[in-house]
MMTF fields as JSON, N, C-alpha, C and O atoms, coordinates in Angstrom:
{
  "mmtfVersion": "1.0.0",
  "mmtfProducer": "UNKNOWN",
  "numBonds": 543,
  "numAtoms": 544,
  "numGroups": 136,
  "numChains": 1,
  "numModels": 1,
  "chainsPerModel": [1],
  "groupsPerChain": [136],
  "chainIdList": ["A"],
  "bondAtomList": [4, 2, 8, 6, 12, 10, 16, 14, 20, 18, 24, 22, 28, 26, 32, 30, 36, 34, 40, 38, 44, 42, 48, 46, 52, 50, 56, 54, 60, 58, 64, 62, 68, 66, 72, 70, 76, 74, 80, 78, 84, 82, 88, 86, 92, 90, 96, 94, 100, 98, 104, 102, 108, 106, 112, 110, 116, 114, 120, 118, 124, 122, 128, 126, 132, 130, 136, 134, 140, 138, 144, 142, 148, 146, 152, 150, 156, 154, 160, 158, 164, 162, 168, 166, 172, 170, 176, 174, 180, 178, 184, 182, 188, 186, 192, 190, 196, 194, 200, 198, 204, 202, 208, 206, 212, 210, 216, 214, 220, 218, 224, 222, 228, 226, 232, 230, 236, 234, 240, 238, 244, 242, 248, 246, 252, 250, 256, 254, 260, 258, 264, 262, 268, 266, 272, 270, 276, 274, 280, 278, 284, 282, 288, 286, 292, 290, 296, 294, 300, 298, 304, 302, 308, 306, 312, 310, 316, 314, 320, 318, 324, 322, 328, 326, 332, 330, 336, 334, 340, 338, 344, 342, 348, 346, 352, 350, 356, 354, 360, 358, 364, 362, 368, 366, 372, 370, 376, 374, 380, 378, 384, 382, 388, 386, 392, 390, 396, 394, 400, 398, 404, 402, 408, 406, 412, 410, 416, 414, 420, 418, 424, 422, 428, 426, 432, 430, 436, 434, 440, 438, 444, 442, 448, 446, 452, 450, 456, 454, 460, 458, 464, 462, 468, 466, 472, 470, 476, 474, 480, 478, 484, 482, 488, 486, 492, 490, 496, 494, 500, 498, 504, 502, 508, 506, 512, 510, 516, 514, 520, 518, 524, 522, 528, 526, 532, 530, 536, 534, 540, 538],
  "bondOrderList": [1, 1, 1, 1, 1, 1, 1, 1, 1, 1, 1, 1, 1, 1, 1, 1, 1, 1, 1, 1, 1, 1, 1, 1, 1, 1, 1, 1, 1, 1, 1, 1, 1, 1, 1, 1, 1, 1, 1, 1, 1, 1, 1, 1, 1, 1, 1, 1, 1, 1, 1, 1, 1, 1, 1, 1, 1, 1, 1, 1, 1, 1, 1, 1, 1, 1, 1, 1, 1, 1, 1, 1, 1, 1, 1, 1, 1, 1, 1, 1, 1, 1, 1, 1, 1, 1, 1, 1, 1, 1, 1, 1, 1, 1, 1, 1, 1, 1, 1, 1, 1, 1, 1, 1, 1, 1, 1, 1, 1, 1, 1, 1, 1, 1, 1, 1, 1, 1, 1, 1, 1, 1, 1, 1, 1, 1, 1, 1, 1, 1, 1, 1, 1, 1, 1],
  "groupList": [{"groupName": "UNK", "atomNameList": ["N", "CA", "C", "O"], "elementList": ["N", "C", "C", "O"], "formalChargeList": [0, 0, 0, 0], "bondAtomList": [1, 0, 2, 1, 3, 2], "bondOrderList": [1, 1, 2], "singleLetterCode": "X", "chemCompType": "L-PEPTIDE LINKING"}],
  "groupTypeList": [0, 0, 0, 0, 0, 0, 0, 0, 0, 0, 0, 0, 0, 0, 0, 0, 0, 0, 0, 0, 0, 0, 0, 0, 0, 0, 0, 0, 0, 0, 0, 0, 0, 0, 0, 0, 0, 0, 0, 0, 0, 0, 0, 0, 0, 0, 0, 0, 0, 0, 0, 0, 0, 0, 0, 0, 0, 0, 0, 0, 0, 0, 0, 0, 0, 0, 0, 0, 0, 0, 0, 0, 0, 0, 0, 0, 0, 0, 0, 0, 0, 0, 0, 0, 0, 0, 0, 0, 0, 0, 0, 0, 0, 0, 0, 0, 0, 0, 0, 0, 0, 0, 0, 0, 0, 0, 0, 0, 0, 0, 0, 0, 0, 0, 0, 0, 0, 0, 0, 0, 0, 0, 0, 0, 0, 0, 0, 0, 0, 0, 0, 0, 0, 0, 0, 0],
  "groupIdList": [1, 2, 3, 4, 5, 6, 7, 8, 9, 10, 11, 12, 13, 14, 15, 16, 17, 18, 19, 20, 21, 22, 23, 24, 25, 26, 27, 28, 29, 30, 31, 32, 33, 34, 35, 36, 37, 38, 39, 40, 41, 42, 43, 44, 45, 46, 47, 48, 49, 50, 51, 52, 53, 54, 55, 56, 57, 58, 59, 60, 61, 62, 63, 64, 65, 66, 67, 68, 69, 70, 71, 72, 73, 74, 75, 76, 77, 78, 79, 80, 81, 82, 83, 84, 85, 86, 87, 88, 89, 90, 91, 92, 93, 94, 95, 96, 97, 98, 99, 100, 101, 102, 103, 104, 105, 106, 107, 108, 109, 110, 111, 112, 113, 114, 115, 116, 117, 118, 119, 120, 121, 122, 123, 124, 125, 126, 127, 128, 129, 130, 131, 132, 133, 134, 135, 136],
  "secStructList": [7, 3, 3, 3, 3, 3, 3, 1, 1, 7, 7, 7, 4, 4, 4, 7, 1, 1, 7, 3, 3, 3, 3, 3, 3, 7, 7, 6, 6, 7, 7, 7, 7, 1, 1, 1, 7, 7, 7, 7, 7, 7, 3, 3, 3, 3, 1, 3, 3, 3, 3, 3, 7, 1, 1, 7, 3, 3, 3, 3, 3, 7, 1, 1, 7, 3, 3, 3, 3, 3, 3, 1, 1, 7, 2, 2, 2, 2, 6, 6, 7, 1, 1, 1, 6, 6, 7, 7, 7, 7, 1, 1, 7, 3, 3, 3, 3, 3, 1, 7, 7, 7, 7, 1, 7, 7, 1, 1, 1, 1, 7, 7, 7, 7, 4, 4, 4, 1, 7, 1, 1, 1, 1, 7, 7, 7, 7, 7, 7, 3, 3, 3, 3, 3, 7, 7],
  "xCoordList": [124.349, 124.66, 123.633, 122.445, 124.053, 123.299, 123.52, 124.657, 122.667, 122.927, 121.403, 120.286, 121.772, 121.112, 120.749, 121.666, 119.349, 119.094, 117.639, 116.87, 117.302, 115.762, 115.43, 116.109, 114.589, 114.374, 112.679, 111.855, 112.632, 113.096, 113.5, 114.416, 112.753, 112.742, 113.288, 113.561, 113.849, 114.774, 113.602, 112.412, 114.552, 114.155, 114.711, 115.94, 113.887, 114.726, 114.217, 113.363, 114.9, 114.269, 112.811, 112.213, 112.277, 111.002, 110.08, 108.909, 110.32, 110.028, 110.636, 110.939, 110.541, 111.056, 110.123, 110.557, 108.533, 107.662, 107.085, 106.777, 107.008, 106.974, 108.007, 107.455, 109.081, 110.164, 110.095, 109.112, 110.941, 111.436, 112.749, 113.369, 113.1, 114.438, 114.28, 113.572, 115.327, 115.447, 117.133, 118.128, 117.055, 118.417, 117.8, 117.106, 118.428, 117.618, 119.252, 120.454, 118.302, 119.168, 119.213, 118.292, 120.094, 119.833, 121.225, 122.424, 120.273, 121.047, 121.899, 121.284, 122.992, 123.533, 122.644, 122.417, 122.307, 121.894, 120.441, 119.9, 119.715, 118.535, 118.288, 119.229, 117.523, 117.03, 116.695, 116.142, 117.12, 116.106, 114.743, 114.234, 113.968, 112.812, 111.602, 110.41, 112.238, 111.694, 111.861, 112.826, 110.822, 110.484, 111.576, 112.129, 112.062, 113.498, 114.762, 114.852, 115.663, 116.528, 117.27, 117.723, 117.404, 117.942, 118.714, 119.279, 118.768, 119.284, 118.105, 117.033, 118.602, 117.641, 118.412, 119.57, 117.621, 117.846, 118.523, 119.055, 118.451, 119.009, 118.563, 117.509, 119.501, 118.647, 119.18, 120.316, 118.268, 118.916, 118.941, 118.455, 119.755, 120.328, 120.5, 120.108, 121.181, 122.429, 123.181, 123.829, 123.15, 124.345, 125.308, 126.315, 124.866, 126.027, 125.736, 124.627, 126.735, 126.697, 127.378, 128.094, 127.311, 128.163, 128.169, 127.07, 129.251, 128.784, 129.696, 130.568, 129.49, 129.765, 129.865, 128.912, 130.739, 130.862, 130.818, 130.894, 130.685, 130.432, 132.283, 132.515, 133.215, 134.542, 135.182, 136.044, 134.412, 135.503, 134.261, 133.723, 133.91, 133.148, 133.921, 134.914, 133.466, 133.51, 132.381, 131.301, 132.78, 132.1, 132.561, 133.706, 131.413, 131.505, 130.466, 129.256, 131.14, 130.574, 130.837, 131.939, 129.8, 129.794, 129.779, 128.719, 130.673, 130.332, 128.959, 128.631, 127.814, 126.93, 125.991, 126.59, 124.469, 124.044, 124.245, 123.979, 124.718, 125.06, 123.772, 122.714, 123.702, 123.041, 123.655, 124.641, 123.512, 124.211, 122.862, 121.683, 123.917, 123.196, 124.12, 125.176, 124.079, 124.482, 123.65, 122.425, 124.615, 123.813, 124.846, 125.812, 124.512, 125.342, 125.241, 125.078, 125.355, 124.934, 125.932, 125.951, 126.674, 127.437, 126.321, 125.261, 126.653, 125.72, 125.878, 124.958, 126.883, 127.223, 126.52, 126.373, 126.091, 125.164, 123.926, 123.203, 123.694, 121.893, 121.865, 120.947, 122.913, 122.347, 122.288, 121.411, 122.834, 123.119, 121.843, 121.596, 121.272, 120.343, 118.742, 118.449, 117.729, 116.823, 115.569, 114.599, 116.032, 115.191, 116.116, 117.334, 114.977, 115.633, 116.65, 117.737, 115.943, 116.706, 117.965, 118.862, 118.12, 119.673, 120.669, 121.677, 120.427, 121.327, 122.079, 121.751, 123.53, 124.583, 125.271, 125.789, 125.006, 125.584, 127.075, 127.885, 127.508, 129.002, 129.545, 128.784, 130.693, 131.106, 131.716, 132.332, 131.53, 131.732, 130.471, 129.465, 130.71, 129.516, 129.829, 130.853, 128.551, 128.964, 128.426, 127.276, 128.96, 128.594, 128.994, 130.18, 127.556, 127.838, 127.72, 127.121, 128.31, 128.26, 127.841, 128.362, 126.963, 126.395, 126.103, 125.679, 126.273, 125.957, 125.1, 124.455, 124.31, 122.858, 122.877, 123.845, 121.585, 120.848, 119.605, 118.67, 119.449, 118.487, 116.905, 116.844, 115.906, 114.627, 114.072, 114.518, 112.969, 112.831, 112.392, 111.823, 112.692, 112.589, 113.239, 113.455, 113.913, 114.993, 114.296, 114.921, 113.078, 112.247, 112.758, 112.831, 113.192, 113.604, 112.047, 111.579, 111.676, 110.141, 108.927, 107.909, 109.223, 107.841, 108.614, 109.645, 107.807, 108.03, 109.291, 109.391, 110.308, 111.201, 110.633, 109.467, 112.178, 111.138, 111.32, 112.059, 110.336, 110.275, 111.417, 112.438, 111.475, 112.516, 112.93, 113.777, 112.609, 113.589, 113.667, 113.87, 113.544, 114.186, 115.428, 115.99, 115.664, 116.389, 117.663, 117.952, 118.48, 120.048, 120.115, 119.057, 121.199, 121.698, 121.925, 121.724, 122.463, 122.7, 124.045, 124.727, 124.512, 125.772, 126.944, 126.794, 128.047, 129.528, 130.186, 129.725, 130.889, 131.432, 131.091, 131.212, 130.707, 130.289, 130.926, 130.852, 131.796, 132.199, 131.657, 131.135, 131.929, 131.529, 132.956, 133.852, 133.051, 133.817, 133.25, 132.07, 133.963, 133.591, 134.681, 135.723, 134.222, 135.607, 134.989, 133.799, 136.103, 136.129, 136.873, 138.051, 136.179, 136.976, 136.351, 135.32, 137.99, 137.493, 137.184, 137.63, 136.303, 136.108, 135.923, 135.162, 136.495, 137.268, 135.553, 134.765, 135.346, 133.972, 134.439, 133.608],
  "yCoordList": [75.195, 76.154, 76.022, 75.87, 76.075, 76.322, 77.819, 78.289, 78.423, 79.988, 80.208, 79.71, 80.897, 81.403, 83.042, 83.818, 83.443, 84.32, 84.39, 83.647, 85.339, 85.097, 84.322, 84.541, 83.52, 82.474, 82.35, 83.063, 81.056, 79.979, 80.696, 80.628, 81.083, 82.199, 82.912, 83.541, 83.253, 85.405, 85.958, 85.641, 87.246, 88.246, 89.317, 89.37, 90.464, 92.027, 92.48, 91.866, 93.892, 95.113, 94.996, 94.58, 95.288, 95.603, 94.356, 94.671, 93.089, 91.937, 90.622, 89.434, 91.587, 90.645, 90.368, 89.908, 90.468, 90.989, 89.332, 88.744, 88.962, 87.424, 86.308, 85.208, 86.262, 85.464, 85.258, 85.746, 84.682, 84.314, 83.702, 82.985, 84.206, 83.76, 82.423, 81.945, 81.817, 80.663, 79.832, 80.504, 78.484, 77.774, 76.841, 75.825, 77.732, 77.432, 76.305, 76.078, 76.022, 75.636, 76.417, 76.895, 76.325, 76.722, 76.261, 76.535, 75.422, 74.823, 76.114, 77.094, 76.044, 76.984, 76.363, 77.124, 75.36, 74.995, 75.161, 74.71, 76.185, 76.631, 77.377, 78.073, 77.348, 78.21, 79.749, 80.169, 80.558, 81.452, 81.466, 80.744, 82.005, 81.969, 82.739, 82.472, 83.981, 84.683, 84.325, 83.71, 84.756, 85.374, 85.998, 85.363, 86.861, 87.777, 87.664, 88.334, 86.824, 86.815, 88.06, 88.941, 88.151, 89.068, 88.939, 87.871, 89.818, 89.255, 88.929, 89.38, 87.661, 86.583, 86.268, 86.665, 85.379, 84.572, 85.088, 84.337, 86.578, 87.097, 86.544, 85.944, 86.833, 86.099, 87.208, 87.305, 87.74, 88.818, 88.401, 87.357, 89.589, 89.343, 88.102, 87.472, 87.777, 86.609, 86.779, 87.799, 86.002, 85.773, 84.735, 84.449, 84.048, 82.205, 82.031, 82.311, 81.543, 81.236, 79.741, 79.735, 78.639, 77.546, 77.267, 77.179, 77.184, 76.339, 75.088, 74.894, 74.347, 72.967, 72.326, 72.44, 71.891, 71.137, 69.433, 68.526, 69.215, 67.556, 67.028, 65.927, 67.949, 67.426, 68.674, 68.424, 69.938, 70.762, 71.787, 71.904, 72.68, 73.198, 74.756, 74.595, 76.144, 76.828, 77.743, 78.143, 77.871, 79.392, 80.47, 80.721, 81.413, 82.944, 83.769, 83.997, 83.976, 84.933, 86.81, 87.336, 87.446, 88.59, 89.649, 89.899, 90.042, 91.27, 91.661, 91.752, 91.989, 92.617, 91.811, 91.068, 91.683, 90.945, 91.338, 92.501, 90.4, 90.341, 90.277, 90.465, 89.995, 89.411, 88.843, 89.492, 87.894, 86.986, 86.147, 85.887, 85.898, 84.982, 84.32, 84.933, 82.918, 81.849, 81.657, 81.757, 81.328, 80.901, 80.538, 81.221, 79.711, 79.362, 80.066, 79.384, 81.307, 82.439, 83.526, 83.704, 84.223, 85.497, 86.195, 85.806, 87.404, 88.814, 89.371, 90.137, 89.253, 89.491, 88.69, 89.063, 87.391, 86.557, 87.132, 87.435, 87.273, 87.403, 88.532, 88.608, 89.61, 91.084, 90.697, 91.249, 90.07, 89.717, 88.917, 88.871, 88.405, 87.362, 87.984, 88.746, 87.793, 88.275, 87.264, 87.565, 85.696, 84.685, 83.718, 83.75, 82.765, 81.898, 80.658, 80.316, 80.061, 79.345, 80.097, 79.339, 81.015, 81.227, 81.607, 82.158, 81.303, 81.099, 80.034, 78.848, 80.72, 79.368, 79.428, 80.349, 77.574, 77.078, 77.456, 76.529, 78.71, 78.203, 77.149, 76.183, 76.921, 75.724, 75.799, 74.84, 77.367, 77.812, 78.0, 78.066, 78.144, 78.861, 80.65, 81.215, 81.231, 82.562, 83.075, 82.726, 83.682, 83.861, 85.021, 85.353, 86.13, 87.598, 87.422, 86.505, 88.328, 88.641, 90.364, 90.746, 91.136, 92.29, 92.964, 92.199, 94.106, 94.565, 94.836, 94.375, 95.818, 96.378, 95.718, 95.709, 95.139, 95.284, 95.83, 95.428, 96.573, 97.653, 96.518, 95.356, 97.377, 96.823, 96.258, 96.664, 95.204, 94.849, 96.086, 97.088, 95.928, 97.142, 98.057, 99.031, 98.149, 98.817, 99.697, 100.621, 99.315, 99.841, 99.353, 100.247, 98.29, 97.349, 96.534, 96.336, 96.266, 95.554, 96.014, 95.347, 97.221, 97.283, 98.644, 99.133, 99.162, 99.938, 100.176, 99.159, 101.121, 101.11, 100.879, 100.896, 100.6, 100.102, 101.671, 102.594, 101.567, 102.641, 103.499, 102.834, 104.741, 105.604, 104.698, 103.891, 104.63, 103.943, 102.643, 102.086, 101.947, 100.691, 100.601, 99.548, 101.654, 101.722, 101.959, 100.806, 102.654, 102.551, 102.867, 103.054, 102.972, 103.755, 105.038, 105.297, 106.224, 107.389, 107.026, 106.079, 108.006, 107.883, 107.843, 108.095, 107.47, 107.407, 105.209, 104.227, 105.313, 103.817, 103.151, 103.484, 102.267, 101.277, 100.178, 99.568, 99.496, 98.295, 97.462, 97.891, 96.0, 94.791, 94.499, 95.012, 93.692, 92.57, 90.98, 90.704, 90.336, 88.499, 88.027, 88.345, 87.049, 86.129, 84.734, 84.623, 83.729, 82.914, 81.487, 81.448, 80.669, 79.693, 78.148, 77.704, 77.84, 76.058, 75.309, 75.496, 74.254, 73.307, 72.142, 72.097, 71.226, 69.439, 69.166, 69.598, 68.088, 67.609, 66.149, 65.254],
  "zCoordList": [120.672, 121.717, 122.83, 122.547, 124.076, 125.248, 125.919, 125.879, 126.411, 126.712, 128.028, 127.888, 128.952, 129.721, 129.246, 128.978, 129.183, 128.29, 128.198, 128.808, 127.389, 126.98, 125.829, 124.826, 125.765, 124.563, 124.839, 125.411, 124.114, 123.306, 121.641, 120.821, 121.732, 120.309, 120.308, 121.331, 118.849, 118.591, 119.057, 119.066, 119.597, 120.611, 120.349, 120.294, 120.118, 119.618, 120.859, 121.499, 121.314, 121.745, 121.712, 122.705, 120.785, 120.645, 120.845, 121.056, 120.83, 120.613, 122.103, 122.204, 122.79, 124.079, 124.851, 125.907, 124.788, 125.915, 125.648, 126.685, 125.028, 124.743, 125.16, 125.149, 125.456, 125.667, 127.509, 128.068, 128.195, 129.204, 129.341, 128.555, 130.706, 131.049, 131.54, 132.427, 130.544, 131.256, 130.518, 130.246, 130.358, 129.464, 128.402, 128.414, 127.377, 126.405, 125.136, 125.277, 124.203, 123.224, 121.443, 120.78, 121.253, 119.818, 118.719, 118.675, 117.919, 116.253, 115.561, 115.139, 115.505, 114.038, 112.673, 111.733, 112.651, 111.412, 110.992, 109.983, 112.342, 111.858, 110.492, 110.11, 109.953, 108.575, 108.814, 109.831, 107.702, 108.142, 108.239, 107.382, 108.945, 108.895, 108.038, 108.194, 106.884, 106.713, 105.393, 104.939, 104.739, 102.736, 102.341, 101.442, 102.596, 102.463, 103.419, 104.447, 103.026, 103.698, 104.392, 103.662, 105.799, 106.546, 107.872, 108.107, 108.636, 110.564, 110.666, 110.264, 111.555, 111.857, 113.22, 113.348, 114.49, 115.512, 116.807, 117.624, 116.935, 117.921, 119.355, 119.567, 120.259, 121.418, 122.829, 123.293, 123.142, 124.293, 125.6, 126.035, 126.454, 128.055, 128.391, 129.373, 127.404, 128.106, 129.116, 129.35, 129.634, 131.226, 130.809, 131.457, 129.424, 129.798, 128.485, 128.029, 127.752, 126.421, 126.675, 127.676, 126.063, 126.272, 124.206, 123.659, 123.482, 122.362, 122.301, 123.148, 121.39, 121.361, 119.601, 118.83, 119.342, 118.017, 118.497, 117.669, 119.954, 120.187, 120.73, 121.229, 120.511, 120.256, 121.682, 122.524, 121.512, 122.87, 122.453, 121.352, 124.028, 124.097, 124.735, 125.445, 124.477, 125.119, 125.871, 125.435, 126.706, 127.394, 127.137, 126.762, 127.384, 127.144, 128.457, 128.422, 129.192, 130.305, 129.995, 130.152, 129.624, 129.617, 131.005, 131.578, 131.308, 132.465, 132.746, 133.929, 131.518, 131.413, 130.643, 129.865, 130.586, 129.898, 128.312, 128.009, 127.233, 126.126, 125.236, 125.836, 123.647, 122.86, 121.966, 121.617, 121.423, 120.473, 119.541, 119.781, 118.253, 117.125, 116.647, 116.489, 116.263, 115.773, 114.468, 114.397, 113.313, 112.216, 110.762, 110.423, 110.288, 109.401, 107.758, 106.747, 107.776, 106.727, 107.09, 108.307, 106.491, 107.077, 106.882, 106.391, 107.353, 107.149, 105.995, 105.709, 105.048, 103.839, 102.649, 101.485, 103.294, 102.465, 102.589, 101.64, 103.661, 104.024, 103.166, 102.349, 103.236, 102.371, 101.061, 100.398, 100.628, 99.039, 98.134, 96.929, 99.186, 98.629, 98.463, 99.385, 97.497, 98.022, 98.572, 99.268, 97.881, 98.047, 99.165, 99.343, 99.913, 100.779, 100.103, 100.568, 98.81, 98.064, 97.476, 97.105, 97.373, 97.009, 97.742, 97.3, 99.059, 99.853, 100.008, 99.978, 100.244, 100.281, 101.682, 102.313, 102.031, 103.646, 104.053, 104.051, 104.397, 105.154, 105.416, 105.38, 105.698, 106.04, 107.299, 107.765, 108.157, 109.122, 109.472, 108.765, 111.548, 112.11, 112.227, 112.613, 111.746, 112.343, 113.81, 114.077, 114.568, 116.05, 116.186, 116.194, 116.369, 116.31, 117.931, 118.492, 118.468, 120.711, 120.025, 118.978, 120.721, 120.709, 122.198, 123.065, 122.476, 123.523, 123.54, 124.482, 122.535, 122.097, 120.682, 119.922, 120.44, 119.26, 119.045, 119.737, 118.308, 117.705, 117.474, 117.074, 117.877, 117.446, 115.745, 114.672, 115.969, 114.468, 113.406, 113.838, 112.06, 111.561, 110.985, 111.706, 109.218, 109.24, 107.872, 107.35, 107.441, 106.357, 105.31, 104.467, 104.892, 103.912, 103.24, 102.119, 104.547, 103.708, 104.794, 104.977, 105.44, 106.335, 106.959, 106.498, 108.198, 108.66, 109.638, 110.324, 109.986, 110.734, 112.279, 112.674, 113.203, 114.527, 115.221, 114.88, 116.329, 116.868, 117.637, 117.808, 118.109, 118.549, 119.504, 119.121, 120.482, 121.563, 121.552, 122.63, 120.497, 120.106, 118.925, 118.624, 118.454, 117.332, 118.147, 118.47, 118.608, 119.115, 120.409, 121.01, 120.999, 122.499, 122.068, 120.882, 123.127, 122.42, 121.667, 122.058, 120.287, 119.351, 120.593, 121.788, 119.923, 121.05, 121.056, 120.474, 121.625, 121.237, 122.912, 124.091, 122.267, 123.787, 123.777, 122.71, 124.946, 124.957, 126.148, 127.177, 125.736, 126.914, 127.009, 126.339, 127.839, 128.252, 128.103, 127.887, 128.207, 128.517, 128.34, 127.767, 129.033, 129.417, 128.379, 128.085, 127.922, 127.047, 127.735, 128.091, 127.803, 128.591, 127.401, 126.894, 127.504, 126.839, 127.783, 128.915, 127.46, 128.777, 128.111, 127.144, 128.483, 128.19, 128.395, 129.237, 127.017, 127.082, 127.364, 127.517]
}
């Protein structure tokens, strides 16, 4: 994937003061990075998502800046597992698009993240984006 956004690295709420905008890249086939498997690789205020399997590529333009993660693990795996070795590879990519994601921190193995990194006020929020294939 190529994406205009903050990178090079995942980036939470609370954890953005380190990153920069710029066009960055990122593997689905990265690892997690952590002792305890969990959400991993978020990447915030996206403007441009491009992904690519090498064969047909799409775009994803959000109205609003987005956040998204790519990774070859459902979220149903990551909860299930408690070690990195017993995780098993999809044979799919998963690609979450997010409007808000919540700061690091859910008190699973450390402390929750702070008040105004944890949600927007309660009520349903939507984005838009547009989805376009483009002939590689």
């Amino acid at each position: 994937a190529e994406y205009f956004g903050l990178g090079p690295f995942e980036n939470y709420r609370d954890r953005e003061s380190a990153a920069w905008f710029g066009k960055f890249t990122l593997n689905a086939n990265d690892r997690c990075p952590y002792a305890m498997p969990q959400e991993y690789g978020n990447r915030g205020h996206v403007r441009r998502l491009s992904i690519s399997d090498g064969t047909m590529r799409i775009e994803i333009i959000p109205d609003s800046p987005m956040e998204f993660s790519l990774k070859r693990y459902s979220i149903d795996e990551l909860q299930k597992k408690e070690h990195l070795h017993e995780l098993v590879t999809s044979d799919c990519v998963w690609l979450a698009l997010d409007l808000y994601h919540r700061g690091v921190g859910t008190s699973s193995c450390g402390p929750t993240a702070f008040t105004p990194y944890k949600t927007l006020n309660s009520g349903n929020y939507y984005f838009n984006f547009t989805i376009q294939q483009v002939r590689i």
